[in-house]
Amino acid sequence: GSTLQAAAAESGRYFGTAIAASRLNDGTYSSIANREFNMITAENEMKMDATEPQRGQFNFSSGDQIVSWARQNGKKVRGHALAWHSQQPGWMQNMSGSALRQAMLDHVTQVATHYRGQVYAWDVVNEAFADGSSGARRDSNLQRTGNDWIEAAFRAARAADPNAKLCYNDYNTDNWSHAKTQAVYSMVRDFKSRGVPIDCVGFQAHFNSGNPVPSNYHTTLQNFAALGVDVQITELDIEGSGTSQAQQYQGVVQACLSEARCTGITVWGVRDTDSWRASGTPLLFDGSGNKKAAYTSVLNALNAG
Ligand code: G3I
């Protein structure tokens, strides 16, 4: 294949990007996005604060804009994210207990219902585990409603959109030896054993020098897949430049290709200048829209697989 999406499709996988609705009228941006990618994640537009700015008053205008662009151009959509400790609307941030639990479930139900049939996979719960060596859940207002909040969110999402794949999504879960990875693995194993509806696990894959692409990445993906879930790389970006960056990107692609249930890879933005990282050059295209060495290594790795 001569584009990322075509090369990934040769092994039945997708290649995606995060899209910001506000950039879609930038011609360079939208033409690269249309040419190279066939899975679209809304970078911010489907989050809790964007979609339910006032309790019970939903605003889907920006999210709908992205879904409509994706449909017009024949692309699938990954929904991001139904329940998260961050990017909560102001009214939710100070809620607690059963009122918050119900508000969260209502949110999951309403948003998943609005997009029913239009989303390939939802990040149902995002970033619910703590960093570091504890292996504990992350403290948050949602966690304080009870340890079962995650499974409650998954059940609500399944009821609202039975055909969407339901994913748990997190970062720093790439290295098999990390406590956070093991903790998420234990949760997924428990969910599968008890019939909690989970179909997939997303690995955000935000890498930098302090958190490099692990050499055991394929082990992580294979072990999760062996639990009976699909796995996806959902928010890939790698700080750095040149050959070193290109080699790390190649390693991520090879890890995904080595696991049959790794169904696709999404990078977290189009050009370096579109990245959430204020400085740095973590993506596949430079600020002018030129292909970087990292692009070529990803394309070659996809074609080799
Ligand atoms: O749109 C407003 C604008 O009106 C306002 O003037 C400006 C002032 O701060 O803020 C703008 O909103 C910002 C928004 O991005 C759009 O640019 C928010 O402040 C800013 O917080 C928000 O950052 C996003 C971040 O999630 C929020 O947590 C990033 O774009 C987005 O890339 C990032 O994505 C996350 C994933 O959802 C989850 N995993 C980690 C990943 C990277 O942090």
Coordinates of C-alpha atoms and ligand atoms in Angstrom, one line a residue:
G1 CA 0.0 0.0 0.0
S2 CA 1.1 3.5 -0.7
T3 CA -0.8 5.1 2.2
L4 CA -1.0 4.1 5.8
Q5 CA -4.6 3.0 5.5
A6 CA -4.0 1.0 2.4
A7 CA -0.9 -0.7 3.9
A8 CA -2.7 -1.5 7.2
A9 CA -5.7 -2.9 5.2
E10 CA -3.5 -5.5 3.6
S11 CA -3.5 -7.3 6.9
G12 CA -7.1 -6.5 7.7
R13 CA -6.2 -3.7 10.1
Y14 CA -7.1 0.0 10.2
F15 CA -4.8 3.1 10.6
G16 CA -6.4 6.0 12.3
T17 CA -5.9 9.5 13.6
A18 CA -7.4 11.9 16.2
I19 CA -9.2 14.7 14.5
A20 CA -10.0 18.2 15.9
A21 CA -13.3 19.5 14.4
S22 CA -11.8 23.1 14.4
R23 CA -9.1 22.0 12.0
L24 CA -11.3 20.3 9.3
N25 CA -11.4 23.5 7.2
D26 CA -7.6 23.5 7.0
G27 CA -7.1 22.0 3.5
T28 CA -3.7 20.5 4.2
Y29 CA -4.9 18.9 7.3
S30 CA -8.1 17.4 5.9
S31 CA -6.5 16.2 2.7
I32 CA -3.7 14.3 4.6
A33 CA -6.3 13.0 7.0
N34 CA -8.5 11.8 4.2
R35 CA -5.7 10.3 2.2
E36 CA -3.9 8.4 5.0
F37 CA -6.4 7.3 7.6
N38 CA -9.5 5.2 7.8
M39 CA -10.4 5.4 11.5
I40 CA -11.2 8.7 13.2
T41 CA -11.2 9.5 16.9
A42 CA -12.6 12.9 18.0
E43 CA -9.7 14.4 20.0
N44 CA -12.0 16.3 22.4
E45 CA -15.5 16.6 20.9
M46 CA -17.1 13.5 22.4
K47 CA -15.8 14.0 25.9
M48 CA -18.0 14.5 28.9
D49 CA -17.5 18.3 29.1
A50 CA -18.1 18.7 25.4
T51 CA -21.3 16.6 25.2
E52 CA -23.1 17.4 28.4
P53 CA -22.1 21.0 29.3
Q54 CA -25.2 21.3 31.6
R55 CA -26.8 18.3 33.3
G56 CA -29.2 16.7 31.0
Q57 CA -28.5 19.2 28.2
F58 CA -26.5 17.6 25.5
N59 CA -24.5 19.2 22.8
F60 CA -23.4 16.9 20.0
S61 CA -22.7 19.5 17.4
S62 CA -18.9 19.2 17.2
G63 CA -18.9 15.4 17.7
D64 CA -21.5 15.2 14.9
Q65 CA -19.4 17.3 12.7
I66 CA -16.5 14.8 13.0
V67 CA -18.8 11.8 12.5
S68 CA -20.3 13.4 9.4
W69 CA -16.9 14.1 7.9
A70 CA -15.9 10.5 8.6
R71 CA -19.0 9.1 7.0
Q72 CA -18.7 11.3 4.0
N73 CA -15.2 10.0 3.5
G74 CA -15.9 6.4 4.2
K75 CA -14.1 6.2 7.5
K76 CA -15.0 4.4 10.8
V77 CA -15.2 6.2 14.1
R78 CA -13.8 5.4 17.5
G79 CA -15.8 7.0 20.3
H80 CA -13.8 8.8 23.0
A81 CA -14.6 8.8 25.9
L82 CA -17.8 8.0 27.8
A83 CA -16.5 8.1 31.4
W84 CA -13.3 9.7 32.7
H85 CA -12.1 11.4 35.8
S86 CA -10.8 14.3 33.6
Q87 CA -12.6 16.7 31.2
Q88 CA -15.8 16.4 33.3
P89 CA -18.2 19.3 33.0
G90 CA -18.2 21.7 35.9
W91 CA -21.5 20.5 37.2
M92 CA -20.2 17.0 37.6
Q93 CA -16.8 17.8 39.1
N94 CA -18.1 18.3 42.6
M95 CA -20.7 15.6 42.6
S96 CA -20.3 12.4 44.6
G97 CA -22.0 9.2 45.8
S98 CA -25.2 7.8 44.2
A99 CA -26.0 11.1 42.5
L100 CA -22.7 11.1 40.6
R101 CA -23.1 7.4 39.8
Q102 CA -26.5 8.1 38.3
A103 CA -25.3 11.1 36.4
M104 CA -22.4 9.1 35.0
L105 CA -24.7 6.3 33.9
D106 CA -27.1 8.7 32.4
H107 CA -24.3 10.3 30.4
V108 CA -23.0 7.0 29.1
T109 CA -26.5 6.0 28.1
Q110 CA -27.4 9.3 26.3
V111 CA -24.1 9.7 24.4
A112 CA -23.9 6.0 23.4
T113 CA -27.5 6.2 22.3
H114 CA -27.0 9.3 20.2
Y115 CA -24.1 7.7 18.3
R116 CA -25.7 4.2 18.2
G117 CA -24.7 2.3 15.1
Q118 CA -22.1 4.9 14.0
V119 CA -19.2 3.9 16.3
Y120 CA -16.9 1.0 15.7
A121 CA -15.6 1.0 19.3
W122 CA -16.1 3.2 22.4
D123 CA -13.5 4.0 25.0
V124 CA -16.1 3.4 27.7
V125 CA -13.8 4.1 30.6
N126 CA -10.5 6.0 30.2
E127 CA -7.5 6.1 32.6
A128 CA -9.0 4.6 35.7
F129 CA -5.8 3.2 37.2
A130 CA -3.1 5.0 39.2
D131 CA 0.4 5.6 37.9
G132 CA 3.4 4.1 39.8
S133 CA 3.8 0.8 41.5
S134 CA 0.6 0.5 43.5
G135 CA -1.5 -1.2 40.9
A136 CA -4.4 0.6 42.5
R137 CA -7.4 2.3 41.0
R138 CA -6.9 6.0 40.4
D139 CA -8.6 8.1 43.1
S140 CA -11.4 10.1 41.6
N141 CA -14.9 11.2 42.3
L142 CA -16.1 8.3 40.0
Q143 CA -13.9 5.8 41.9
R144 CA -15.3 7.0 45.2
T145 CA -18.8 6.0 44.0
G146 CA -17.7 2.4 44.4
N147 CA -15.2 0.0 42.8
D148 CA -17.9 -1.3 40.5
W149 CA -18.3 2.0 38.6
I150 CA -16.3 0.7 35.6
E151 CA -18.4 -2.4 35.1
A152 CA -21.6 -0.4 35.6
A153 CA -20.4 2.0 32.8
F154 CA -19.7 -1.0 30.5
R155 CA -23.2 -2.5 31.1
A156 CA -24.9 0.8 30.4
A157 CA -22.9 1.3 27.2
R158 CA -23.8 -2.3 26.0
A159 CA -27.5 -1.6 26.6
A160 CA -27.3 1.7 24.7
D161 CA -25.3 0.5 21.6
P162 CA -25.2 -3.3 21.5
N163 CA -23.1 -3.4 18.3
A164 CA -20.3 -1.1 19.3
K165 CA -17.1 -2.7 20.6
L166 CA -16.6 -1.6 24.2
C167 CA -13.0 -0.8 25.3
Y168 CA -11.1 0.1 28.4
N169 CA -8.4 2.7 27.4
D170 CA -5.3 3.8 29.4
Y171 CA -1.7 5.0 29.1
N172 CA 1.6 3.6 30.6
T173 CA 0.1 0.1 30.2
D174 CA 2.4 -0.9 27.4
N175 CA 5.3 -2.5 29.4
W176 CA 4.2 -5.9 30.6
S177 CA 6.3 -5.6 33.8
H178 CA 4.6 -2.4 35.0
A179 CA 2.2 -2.7 38.0
K180 CA -0.4 -0.6 36.1
T181 CA -0.3 -3.0 33.2
Q182 CA -0.8 -6.0 35.5
A183 CA -3.7 -4.2 37.3
V184 CA -5.6 -3.5 34.1
Y185 CA -4.9 -7.1 33.0
S186 CA -6.4 -8.4 36.2
M187 CA -9.5 -6.3 35.8
V188 CA -10.1 -7.5 32.2
R189 CA -9.5 -11.1 33.3
D190 CA -12.1 -10.6 36.1
F191 CA -14.6 -8.9 33.7
K192 CA -14.3 -11.7 31.2
S193 CA -14.7 -14.4 33.9
R194 CA -17.9 -12.7 35.2
G195 CA -19.4 -11.8 31.9
V196 CA -19.0 -8.0 32.2
P197 CA -19.4 -6.8 28.6
I198 CA -15.8 -5.8 27.5
D199 CA -14.6 -6.4 23.9
C200 CA -11.3 -4.5 23.7
V201 CA -8.4 -2.8 25.4
G202 CA -6.9 0.4 24.1
F203 CA -3.2 1.2 24.7
Q204 CA -2.8 5.0 24.3
A205 CA 0.9 4.7 23.6
H206 CA 2.1 8.2 24.4
F207 CA 5.9 7.6 24.4
N208 CA 8.9 9.8 25.4
S209 CA 12.4 9.3 26.6
G210 CA 11.2 8.6 30.2
N211 CA 8.6 6.2 28.9
P212 CA 10.0 4.5 25.8
V213 CA 8.4 1.9 23.6
P214 CA 9.0 -1.3 25.6
S215 CA 10.8 -4.3 24.1
N216 CA 8.2 -6.6 25.6
Y217 CA 5.2 -4.7 23.9
H218 CA 4.3 -7.8 21.9
T219 CA 4.1 -9.8 25.1
T220 CA 1.6 -7.3 26.6
L221 CA -0.6 -7.3 23.5
Q222 CA -0.5 -11.1 23.2
N223 CA -1.4 -11.6 26.9
F224 CA -4.3 -9.2 26.8
A225 CA -5.6 -10.8 23.6
A226 CA -5.4 -14.2 25.1
L227 CA -8.0 -13.1 27.6
G228 CA -10.5 -12.9 24.6
V229 CA -10.4 -9.2 23.8
D230 CA -9.2 -7.2 20.8
V231 CA -6.4 -4.8 21.4
Q232 CA -5.7 -1.5 19.7
I233 CA -3.0 1.2 19.8
T234 CA -5.3 4.2 20.3
E235 CA -3.3 7.5 20.8
L236 CA 0.2 6.8 19.5
D237 CA 2.8 9.6 19.6
I238 CA 6.5 9.4 20.2
E239 CA 8.6 12.4 21.2
G240 CA 11.9 12.8 19.4
S241 CA 13.0 13.0 15.8
G242 CA 14.9 11.4 13.0
T243 CA 16.0 7.8 13.0
S244 CA 15.5 7.1 16.7
Q245 CA 11.9 8.2 16.5
A246 CA 11.4 6.3 13.3
Q247 CA 12.7 3.1 14.9
Q248 CA 10.4 3.4 17.9
Y249 CA 7.4 3.9 15.6
Q250 CA 8.5 0.7 13.7
G251 CA 8.6 -1.2 17.0
V252 CA 5.0 -0.2 17.8
V253 CA 3.8 -1.3 14.4
Q254 CA 5.6 -4.6 14.5
A255 CA 4.2 -5.3 18.0
C256 CA 0.7 -4.8 16.7
L257 CA 1.3 -6.8 13.6
S258 CA 2.6 -9.7 15.7
E259 CA -0.8 -10.1 17.4
A260 CA -3.7 -11.2 15.3
R261 CA -6.2 -9.5 17.7
C262 CA -4.4 -6.1 17.4
T263 CA -7.0 -4.7 15.0
G264 CA -5.5 -1.3 14.3
I265 CA -3.4 1.7 15.2
T266 CA -4.4 5.3 15.7
V267 CA -1.9 8.2 16.0
W268 CA -2.9 11.2 18.2
G269 CA -3.0 13.9 15.5
V270 CA -1.9 14.6 11.9
R271 CA 1.0 17.0 11.9
D272 CA 3.5 17.9 14.6
T273 CA 1.8 21.2 15.0
D274 CA -1.6 19.6 15.6
S275 CA -0.2 17.6 18.6
W276 CA -1.5 18.1 22.2
R277 CA 2.2 18.3 23.2
A278 CA 2.9 22.0 23.1
S279 CA 6.4 21.6 22.0
G280 CA 8.0 18.6 20.3
T281 CA 7.6 16.7 17.1
P282 CA 5.8 13.5 18.0
L283 CA 3.8 12.7 14.9
L284 CA 4.2 11.4 11.4
F285 CA 3.9 14.7 9.4
D286 CA 5.8 17.9 10.0
G287 CA 4.1 21.2 10.4
S288 CA 4.0 21.8 6.7
G289 CA 2.4 18.4 6.1
N290 CA 5.5 16.7 4.8
K291 CA 6.1 13.0 5.5
K292 CA 8.7 12.4 8.2
A293 CA 11.2 9.5 8.5
A294 CA 8.7 8.1 11.1
Y295 CA 6.0 8.1 8.4
T296 CA 8.2 6.1 6.1
S297 CA 9.2 3.6 8.7
V298 CA 5.5 3.0 9.7
L299 CA 4.5 2.6 6.1
N300 CA 7.4 0.1 5.4
A301 CA 6.6 -1.9 8.6
L302 CA 2.9 -2.1 7.6
N303 CA 3.9 -3.3 4.1
A304 CA 6.4 -5.8 5.4
G305 CA 3.7 -7.3 7.7
Ligands
G3I1 O1 -11.3 24.9 23.2 C1 -10.8 25.6 24.3 C2 -10.7 27.1 24.0 O2 -11.9 27.6 23.7 C3 -10.0 27.7 25.2 O3 -9.7 29.1 24.9 C4 -8.6 27.1 25.5 C5 -8.0 27.7 26.7 O4 -7.4 26.7 27.5 O5 -8.9 25.7 25.8 C6 -9.5 25.0 24.7 O6 -9.7 23.7 25.1 C7 -8.5 22.9 25.2 C8 -8.8 21.7 24.3 O7 -7.7 20.7 24.4 C9 -8.9 22.0 22.8 O8 -7.7 22.5 22.3 C10 -8.4 22.5 26.6 O9 -8.0 23.6 27.4 C11 -7.3 21.4 26.7 O10 -7.3 20.9 28.0 C12 -7.6 20.3 25.8 O11 -6.5 19.3 25.8 C13 -6.9 18.0 25.4 C14 -6.6 17.1 26.5 O12 -6.8 15.7 26.1 C15 -7.6 17.3 27.7 O13 -7.4 16.4 28.7 C16 -6.0 17.7 24.2 O14 -6.4 18.5 23.1 C17 -6.2 16.2 23.8 O15 -5.2 15.9 22.8 C18 -5.9 15.4 25.1 O16 -6.1 14.0 24.7 C19 -5.9 13.1 25.7 C20 -6.9 11.9 25.6 O17 -8.2 12.5 25.5 C21 -6.7 10.9 26.7 N1 -5.4 10.4 26.7 C22 -4.3 11.4 26.8 C23 -4.5 12.5 25.7 C24 -3.3 13.5 25.8 O18 -3.4 14.2 26.9

